[in-house]
mmCIF file of C-alpha atoms in Angstrom:
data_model
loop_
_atom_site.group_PDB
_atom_site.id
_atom_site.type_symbol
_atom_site.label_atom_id
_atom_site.label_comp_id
_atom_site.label_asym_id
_atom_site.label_seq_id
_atom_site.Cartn_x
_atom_site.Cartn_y
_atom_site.Cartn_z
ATOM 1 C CA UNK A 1 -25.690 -1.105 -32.686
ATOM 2 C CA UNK A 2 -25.919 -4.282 -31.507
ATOM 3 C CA UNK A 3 -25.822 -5.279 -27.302
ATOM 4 C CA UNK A 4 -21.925 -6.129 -26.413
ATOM 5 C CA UNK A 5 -22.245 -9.288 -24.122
ATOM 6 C CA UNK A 6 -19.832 -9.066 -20.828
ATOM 7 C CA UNK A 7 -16.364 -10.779 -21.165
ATOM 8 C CA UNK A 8 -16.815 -14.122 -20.342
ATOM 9 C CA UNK A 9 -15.586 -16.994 -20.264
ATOM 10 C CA UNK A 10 -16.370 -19.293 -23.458
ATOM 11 C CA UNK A 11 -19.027 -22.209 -22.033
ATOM 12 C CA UNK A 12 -20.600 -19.287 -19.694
ATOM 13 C CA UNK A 13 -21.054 -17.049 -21.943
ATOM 14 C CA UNK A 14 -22.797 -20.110 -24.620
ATOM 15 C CA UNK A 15 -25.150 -20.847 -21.792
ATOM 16 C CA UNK A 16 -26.096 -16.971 -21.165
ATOM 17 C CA UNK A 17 -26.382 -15.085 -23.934
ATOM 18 C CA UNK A 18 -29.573 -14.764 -24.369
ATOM 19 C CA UNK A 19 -29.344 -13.225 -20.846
ATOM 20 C CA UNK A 20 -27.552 -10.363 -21.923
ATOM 21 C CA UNK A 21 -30.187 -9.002 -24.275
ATOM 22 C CA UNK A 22 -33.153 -9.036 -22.003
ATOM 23 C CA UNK A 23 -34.791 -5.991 -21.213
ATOM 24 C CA UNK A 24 -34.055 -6.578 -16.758
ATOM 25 C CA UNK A 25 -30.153 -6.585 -18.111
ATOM 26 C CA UNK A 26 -29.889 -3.805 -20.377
ATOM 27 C CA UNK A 27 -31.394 -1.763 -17.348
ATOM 28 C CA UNK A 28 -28.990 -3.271 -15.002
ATOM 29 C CA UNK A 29 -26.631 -1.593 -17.361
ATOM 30 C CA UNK A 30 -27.969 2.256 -17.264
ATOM 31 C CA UNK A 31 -28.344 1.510 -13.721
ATOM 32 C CA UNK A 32 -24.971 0.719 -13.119
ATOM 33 C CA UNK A 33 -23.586 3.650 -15.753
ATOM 34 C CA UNK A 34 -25.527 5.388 -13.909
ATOM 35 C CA UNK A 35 -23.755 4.510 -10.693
ATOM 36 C CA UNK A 36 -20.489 4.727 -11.670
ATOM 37 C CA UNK A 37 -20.967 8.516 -12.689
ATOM 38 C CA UNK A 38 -22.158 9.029 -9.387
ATOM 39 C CA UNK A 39 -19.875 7.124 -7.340
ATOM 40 C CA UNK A 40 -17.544 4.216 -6.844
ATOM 41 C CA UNK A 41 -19.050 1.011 -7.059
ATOM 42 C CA UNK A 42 -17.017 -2.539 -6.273
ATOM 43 C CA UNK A 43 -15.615 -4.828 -7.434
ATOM 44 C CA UNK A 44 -14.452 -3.027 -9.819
ATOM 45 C CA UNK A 45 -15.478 -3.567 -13.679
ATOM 46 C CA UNK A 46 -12.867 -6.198 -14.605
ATOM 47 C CA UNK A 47 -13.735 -8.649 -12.071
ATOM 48 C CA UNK A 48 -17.472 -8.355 -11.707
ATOM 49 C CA UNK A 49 -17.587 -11.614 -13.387
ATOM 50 C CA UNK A 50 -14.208 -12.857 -11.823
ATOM 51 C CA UNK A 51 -16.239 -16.223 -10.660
ATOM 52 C CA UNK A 52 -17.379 -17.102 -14.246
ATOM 53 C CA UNK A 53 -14.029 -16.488 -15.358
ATOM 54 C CA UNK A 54 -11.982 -18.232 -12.800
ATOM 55 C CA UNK A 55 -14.069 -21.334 -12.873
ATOM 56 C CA UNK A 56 -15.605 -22.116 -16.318
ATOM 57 C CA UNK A 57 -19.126 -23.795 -16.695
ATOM 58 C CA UNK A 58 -17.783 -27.007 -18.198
ATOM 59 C CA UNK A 59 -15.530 -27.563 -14.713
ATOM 60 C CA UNK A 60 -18.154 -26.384 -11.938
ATOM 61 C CA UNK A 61 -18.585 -29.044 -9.671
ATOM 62 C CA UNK A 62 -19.453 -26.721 -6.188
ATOM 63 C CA UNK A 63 -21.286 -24.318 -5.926
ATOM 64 C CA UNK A 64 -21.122 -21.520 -2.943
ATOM 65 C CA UNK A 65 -23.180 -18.921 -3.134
ATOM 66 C CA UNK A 66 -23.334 -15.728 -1.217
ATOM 67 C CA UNK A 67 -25.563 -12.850 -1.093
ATOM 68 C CA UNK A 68 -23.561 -9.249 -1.621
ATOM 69 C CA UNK A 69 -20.238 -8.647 -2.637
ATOM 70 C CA UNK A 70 -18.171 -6.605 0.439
ATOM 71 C CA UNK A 71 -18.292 -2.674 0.369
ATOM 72 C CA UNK A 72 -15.157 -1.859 1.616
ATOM 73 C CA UNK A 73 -11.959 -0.314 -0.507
ATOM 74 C CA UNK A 74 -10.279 -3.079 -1.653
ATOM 75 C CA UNK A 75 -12.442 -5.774 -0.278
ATOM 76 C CA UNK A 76 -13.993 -7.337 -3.351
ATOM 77 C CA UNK A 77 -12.814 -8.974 -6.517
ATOM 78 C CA UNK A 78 -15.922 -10.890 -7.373
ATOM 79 C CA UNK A 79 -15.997 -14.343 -5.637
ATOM 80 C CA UNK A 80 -18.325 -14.351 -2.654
ATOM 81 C CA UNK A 81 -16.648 -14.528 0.874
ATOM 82 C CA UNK A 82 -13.306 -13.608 -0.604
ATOM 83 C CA UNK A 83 -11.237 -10.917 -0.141
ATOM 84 C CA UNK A 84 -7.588 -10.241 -2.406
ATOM 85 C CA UNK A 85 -4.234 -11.152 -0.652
ATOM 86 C CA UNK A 86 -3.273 -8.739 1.937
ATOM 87 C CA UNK A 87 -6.925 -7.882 3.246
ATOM 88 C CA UNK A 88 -8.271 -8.448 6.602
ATOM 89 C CA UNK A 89 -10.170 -11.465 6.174
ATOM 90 C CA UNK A 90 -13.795 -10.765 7.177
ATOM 91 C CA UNK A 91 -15.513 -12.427 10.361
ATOM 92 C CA UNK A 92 -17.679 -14.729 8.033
ATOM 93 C CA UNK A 93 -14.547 -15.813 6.196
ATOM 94 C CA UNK A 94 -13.001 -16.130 9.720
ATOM 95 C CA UNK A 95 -15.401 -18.722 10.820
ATOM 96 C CA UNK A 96 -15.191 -20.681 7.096
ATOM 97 C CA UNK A 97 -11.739 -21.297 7.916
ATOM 98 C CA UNK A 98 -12.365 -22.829 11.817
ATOM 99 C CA UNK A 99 -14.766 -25.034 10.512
ATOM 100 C CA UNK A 100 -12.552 -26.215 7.652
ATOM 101 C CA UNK A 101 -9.976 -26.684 10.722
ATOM 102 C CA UNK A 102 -12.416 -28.347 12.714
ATOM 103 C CA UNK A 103 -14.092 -30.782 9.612
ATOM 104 C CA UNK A 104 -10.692 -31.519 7.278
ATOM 105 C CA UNK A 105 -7.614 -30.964 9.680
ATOM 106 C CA UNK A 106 -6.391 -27.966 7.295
ATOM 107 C CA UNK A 107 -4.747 -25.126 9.273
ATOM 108 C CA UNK A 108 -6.207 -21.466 8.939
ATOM 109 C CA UNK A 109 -4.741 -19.908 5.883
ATOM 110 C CA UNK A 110 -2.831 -16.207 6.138
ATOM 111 C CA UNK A 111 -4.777 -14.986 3.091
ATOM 112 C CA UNK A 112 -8.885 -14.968 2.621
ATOM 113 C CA UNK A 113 -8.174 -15.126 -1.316
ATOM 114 C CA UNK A 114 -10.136 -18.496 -1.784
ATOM 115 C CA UNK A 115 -9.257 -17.952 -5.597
ATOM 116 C CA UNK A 116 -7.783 -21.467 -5.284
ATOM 117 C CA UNK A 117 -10.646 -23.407 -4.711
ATOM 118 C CA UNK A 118 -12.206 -21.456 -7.971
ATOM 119 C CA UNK A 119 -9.098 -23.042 -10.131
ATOM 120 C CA UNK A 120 -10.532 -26.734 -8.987
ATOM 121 C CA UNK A 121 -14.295 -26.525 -9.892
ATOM 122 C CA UNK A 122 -15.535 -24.143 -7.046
ATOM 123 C CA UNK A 123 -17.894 -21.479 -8.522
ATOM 124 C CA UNK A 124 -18.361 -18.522 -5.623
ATOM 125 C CA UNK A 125 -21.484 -16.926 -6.962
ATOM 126 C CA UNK A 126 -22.572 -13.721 -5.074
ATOM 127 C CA UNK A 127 -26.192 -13.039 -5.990
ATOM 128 C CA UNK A 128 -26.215 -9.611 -6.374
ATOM 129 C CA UNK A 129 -22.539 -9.217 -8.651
ATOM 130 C CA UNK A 130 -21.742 -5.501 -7.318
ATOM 131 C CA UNK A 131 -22.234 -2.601 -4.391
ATOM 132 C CA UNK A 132 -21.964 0.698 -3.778
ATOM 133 C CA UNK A 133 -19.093 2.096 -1.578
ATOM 134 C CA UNK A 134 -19.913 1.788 1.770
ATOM 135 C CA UNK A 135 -23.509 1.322 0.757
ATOM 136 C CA UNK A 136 -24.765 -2.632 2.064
ATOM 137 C CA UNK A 137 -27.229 -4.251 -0.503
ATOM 138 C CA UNK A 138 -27.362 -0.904 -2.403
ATOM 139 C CA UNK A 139 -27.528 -3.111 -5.665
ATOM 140 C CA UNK A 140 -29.877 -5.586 -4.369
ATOM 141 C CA UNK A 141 -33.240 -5.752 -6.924
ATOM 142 C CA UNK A 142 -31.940 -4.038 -9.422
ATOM 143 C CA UNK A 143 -31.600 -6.929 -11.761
ATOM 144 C CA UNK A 144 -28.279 -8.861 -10.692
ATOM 145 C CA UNK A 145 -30.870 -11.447 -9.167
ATOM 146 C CA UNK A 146 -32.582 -12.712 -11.975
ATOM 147 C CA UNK A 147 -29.862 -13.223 -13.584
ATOM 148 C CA UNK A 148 -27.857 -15.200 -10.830
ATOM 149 C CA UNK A 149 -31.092 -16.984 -10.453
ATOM 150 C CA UNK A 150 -30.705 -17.711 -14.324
ATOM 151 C CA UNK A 151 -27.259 -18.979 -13.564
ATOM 152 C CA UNK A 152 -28.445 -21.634 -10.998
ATOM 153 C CA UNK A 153 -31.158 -22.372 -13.109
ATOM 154 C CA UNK A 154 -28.270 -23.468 -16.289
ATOM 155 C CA UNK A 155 -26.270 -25.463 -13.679
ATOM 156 C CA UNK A 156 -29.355 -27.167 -12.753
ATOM 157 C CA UNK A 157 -30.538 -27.696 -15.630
ATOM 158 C CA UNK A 158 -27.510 -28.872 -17.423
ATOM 159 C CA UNK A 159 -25.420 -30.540 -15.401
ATOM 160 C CA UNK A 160 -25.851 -33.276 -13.354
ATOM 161 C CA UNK A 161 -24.069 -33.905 -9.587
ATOM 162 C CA UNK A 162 -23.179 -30.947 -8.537
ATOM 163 C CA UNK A 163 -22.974 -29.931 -4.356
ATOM 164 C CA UNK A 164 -24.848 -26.197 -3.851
ATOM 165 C CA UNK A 165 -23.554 -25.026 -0.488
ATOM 166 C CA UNK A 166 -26.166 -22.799 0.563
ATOM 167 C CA UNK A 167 -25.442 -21.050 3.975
ATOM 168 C CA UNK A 168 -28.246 -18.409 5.517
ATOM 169 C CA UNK A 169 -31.825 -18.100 5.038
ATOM 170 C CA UNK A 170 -31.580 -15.967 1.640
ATOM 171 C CA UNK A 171 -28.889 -18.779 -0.073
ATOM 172 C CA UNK A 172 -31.662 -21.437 1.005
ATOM 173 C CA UNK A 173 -34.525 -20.075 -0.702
ATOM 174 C CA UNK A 174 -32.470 -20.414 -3.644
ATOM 175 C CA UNK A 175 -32.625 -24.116 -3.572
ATOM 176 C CA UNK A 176 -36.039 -23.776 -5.024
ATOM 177 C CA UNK A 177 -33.779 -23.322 -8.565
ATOM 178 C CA UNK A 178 -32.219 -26.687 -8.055
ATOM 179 C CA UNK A 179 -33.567 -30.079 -8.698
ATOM 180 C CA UNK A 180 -32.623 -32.682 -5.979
ATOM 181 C CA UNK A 181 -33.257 -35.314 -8.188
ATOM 182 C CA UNK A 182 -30.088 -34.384 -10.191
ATOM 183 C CA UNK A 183 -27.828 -32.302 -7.699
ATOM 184 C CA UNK A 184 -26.244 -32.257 -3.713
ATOM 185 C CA UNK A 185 -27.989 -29.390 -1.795
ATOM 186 C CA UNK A 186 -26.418 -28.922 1.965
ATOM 187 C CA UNK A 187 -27.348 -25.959 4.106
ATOM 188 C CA UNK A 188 -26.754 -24.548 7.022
ATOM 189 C CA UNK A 189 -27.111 -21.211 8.735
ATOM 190 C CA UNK A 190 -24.291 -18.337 7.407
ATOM 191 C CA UNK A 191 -21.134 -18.764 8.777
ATOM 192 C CA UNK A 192 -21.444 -14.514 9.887
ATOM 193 C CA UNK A 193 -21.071 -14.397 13.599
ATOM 194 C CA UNK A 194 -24.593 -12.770 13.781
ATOM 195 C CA UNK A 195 -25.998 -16.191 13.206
ATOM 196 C CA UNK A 196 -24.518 -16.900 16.502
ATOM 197 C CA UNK A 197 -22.306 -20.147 15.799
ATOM 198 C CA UNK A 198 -25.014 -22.037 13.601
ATOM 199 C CA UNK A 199 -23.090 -22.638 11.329
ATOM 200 C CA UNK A 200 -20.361 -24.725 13.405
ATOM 201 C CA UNK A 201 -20.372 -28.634 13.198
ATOM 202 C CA UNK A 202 -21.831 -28.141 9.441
ATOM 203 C CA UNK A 203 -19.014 -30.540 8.280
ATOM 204 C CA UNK A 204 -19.755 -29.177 4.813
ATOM 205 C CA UNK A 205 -16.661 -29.237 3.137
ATOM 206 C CA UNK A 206 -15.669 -33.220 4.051
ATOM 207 C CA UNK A 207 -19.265 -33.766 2.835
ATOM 208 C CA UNK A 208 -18.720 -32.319 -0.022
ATOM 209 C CA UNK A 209 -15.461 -34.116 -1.038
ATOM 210 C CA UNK A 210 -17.388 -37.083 0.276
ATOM 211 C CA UNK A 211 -20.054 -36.766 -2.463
ATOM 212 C CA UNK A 212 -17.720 -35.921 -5.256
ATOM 213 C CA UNK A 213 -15.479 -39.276 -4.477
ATOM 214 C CA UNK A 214 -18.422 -41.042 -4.705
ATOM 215 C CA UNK A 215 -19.367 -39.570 -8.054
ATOM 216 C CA UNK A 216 -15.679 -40.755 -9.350
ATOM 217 C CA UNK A 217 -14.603 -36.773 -9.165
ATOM 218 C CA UNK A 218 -11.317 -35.214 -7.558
ATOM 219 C CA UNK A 219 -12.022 -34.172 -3.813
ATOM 220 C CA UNK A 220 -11.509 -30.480 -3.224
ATOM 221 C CA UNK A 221 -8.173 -29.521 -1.127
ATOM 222 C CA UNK A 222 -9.660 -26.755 1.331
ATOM 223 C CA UNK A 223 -6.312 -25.228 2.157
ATOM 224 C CA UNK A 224 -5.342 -22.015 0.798
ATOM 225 C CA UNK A 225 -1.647 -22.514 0.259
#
């Protein structure tokens, strides 16, 4: 019987099919079956590729990328930094929002869901697309990289102009996927208070809208509501 590729939306799944049949994927699959017998994993299967689906590869024009989705209950729905309506929002996400205060003037939102900025050409990429319950990185090099890698490598490759926010020593060694001749790369350290206020004064997100207006594209509105 033949592989079933993932749901996905139409252009992403045209650019990654041939993803889906490779032998790292189909034992990312056993692994994760696997898993699942064992214990809960998150987010759960309908919105492991929530990102693809919310913003679709013809419409990308930012990239964020994070590295793990979050390992709480209720905590991830597969956009990196995000959390649904209703949850606490996170201390990373926390300090997102003061520098969008700080850079664009927008308040901070009462919701972490960032699933607006997704609907406007904002793909939140985690690298490593699921997590064990309470279990950090537990799904880290078991084969979600090389294909998130495979991802930035289509964008790359096949677009042109696109801004790659990359935040944190592991999203910056990703920028060896991306050519500069063709795309925006701004980093910075990660926004987690850990990195001890690094990532403060970035003034990513008017930079961003900056180099979209000058590419004749729609700024992004930051705000939340």
């Amino acid at each position: 019987m033949p592989e079933k590729s993932p749901q996905l939306e139409q252009g992403w799944l045209s650019v990654l099919k041939d993803e889906f049949k490779k032998d790292y994927f189909l034992k990312l699959k056993d692994f994760l079956t696997l898993e699942k017998a064992q214990c809960r994993i998150f987010p759960s299967g309908n919105l492991i590729f929530n990102a693809f689906n919310l913003t679709p590869f013809n419409e990308v024009k930012v990239v964020i990328l994070g590295q793990d989705p979050y390992h709480g209950l209720g905590q991830a729905h597969g956009l990196c930094f995000s959390v649904p309506d209703g949850v606490k929002v996170p201390p990373s996400l926390v300090n997102i929002f003061k520098e969008i205060k700080d850079d664009v003037g927008i308040e901070v939102p009462p919701t972490g869901n960032l699933t607006p900025w997704t609907k406007q050409g904002v793909l939140l990429l985690n690298a490593t697309l699921t997590v064990r319950e309470n279990h950090a990185g537990s799904h880290q090099n078991k084969g979600w990289e090389l294909f998130t890698d495979a991802v930035i490598k289509k964008l790359s490759d096949e677009k042109t102009g696109l801004v790659f926010l990359l935040w944190g020593n592991y999203a910056k060694q990703k920028g060896t996927l991306i050519d500069v001749q063709k795309h925006h790369v701004l980093t910075a350290p990660h926004p987690s208070p850990l990195a001890r206020g690094g990532f403060f004064n970035c003034k990513h997100f008017s930079k961003t809208n900056e180099l979209l207006k000058q590419q004749g594209q729609a700024p992004i509105n930051w705000g939340l509501v």
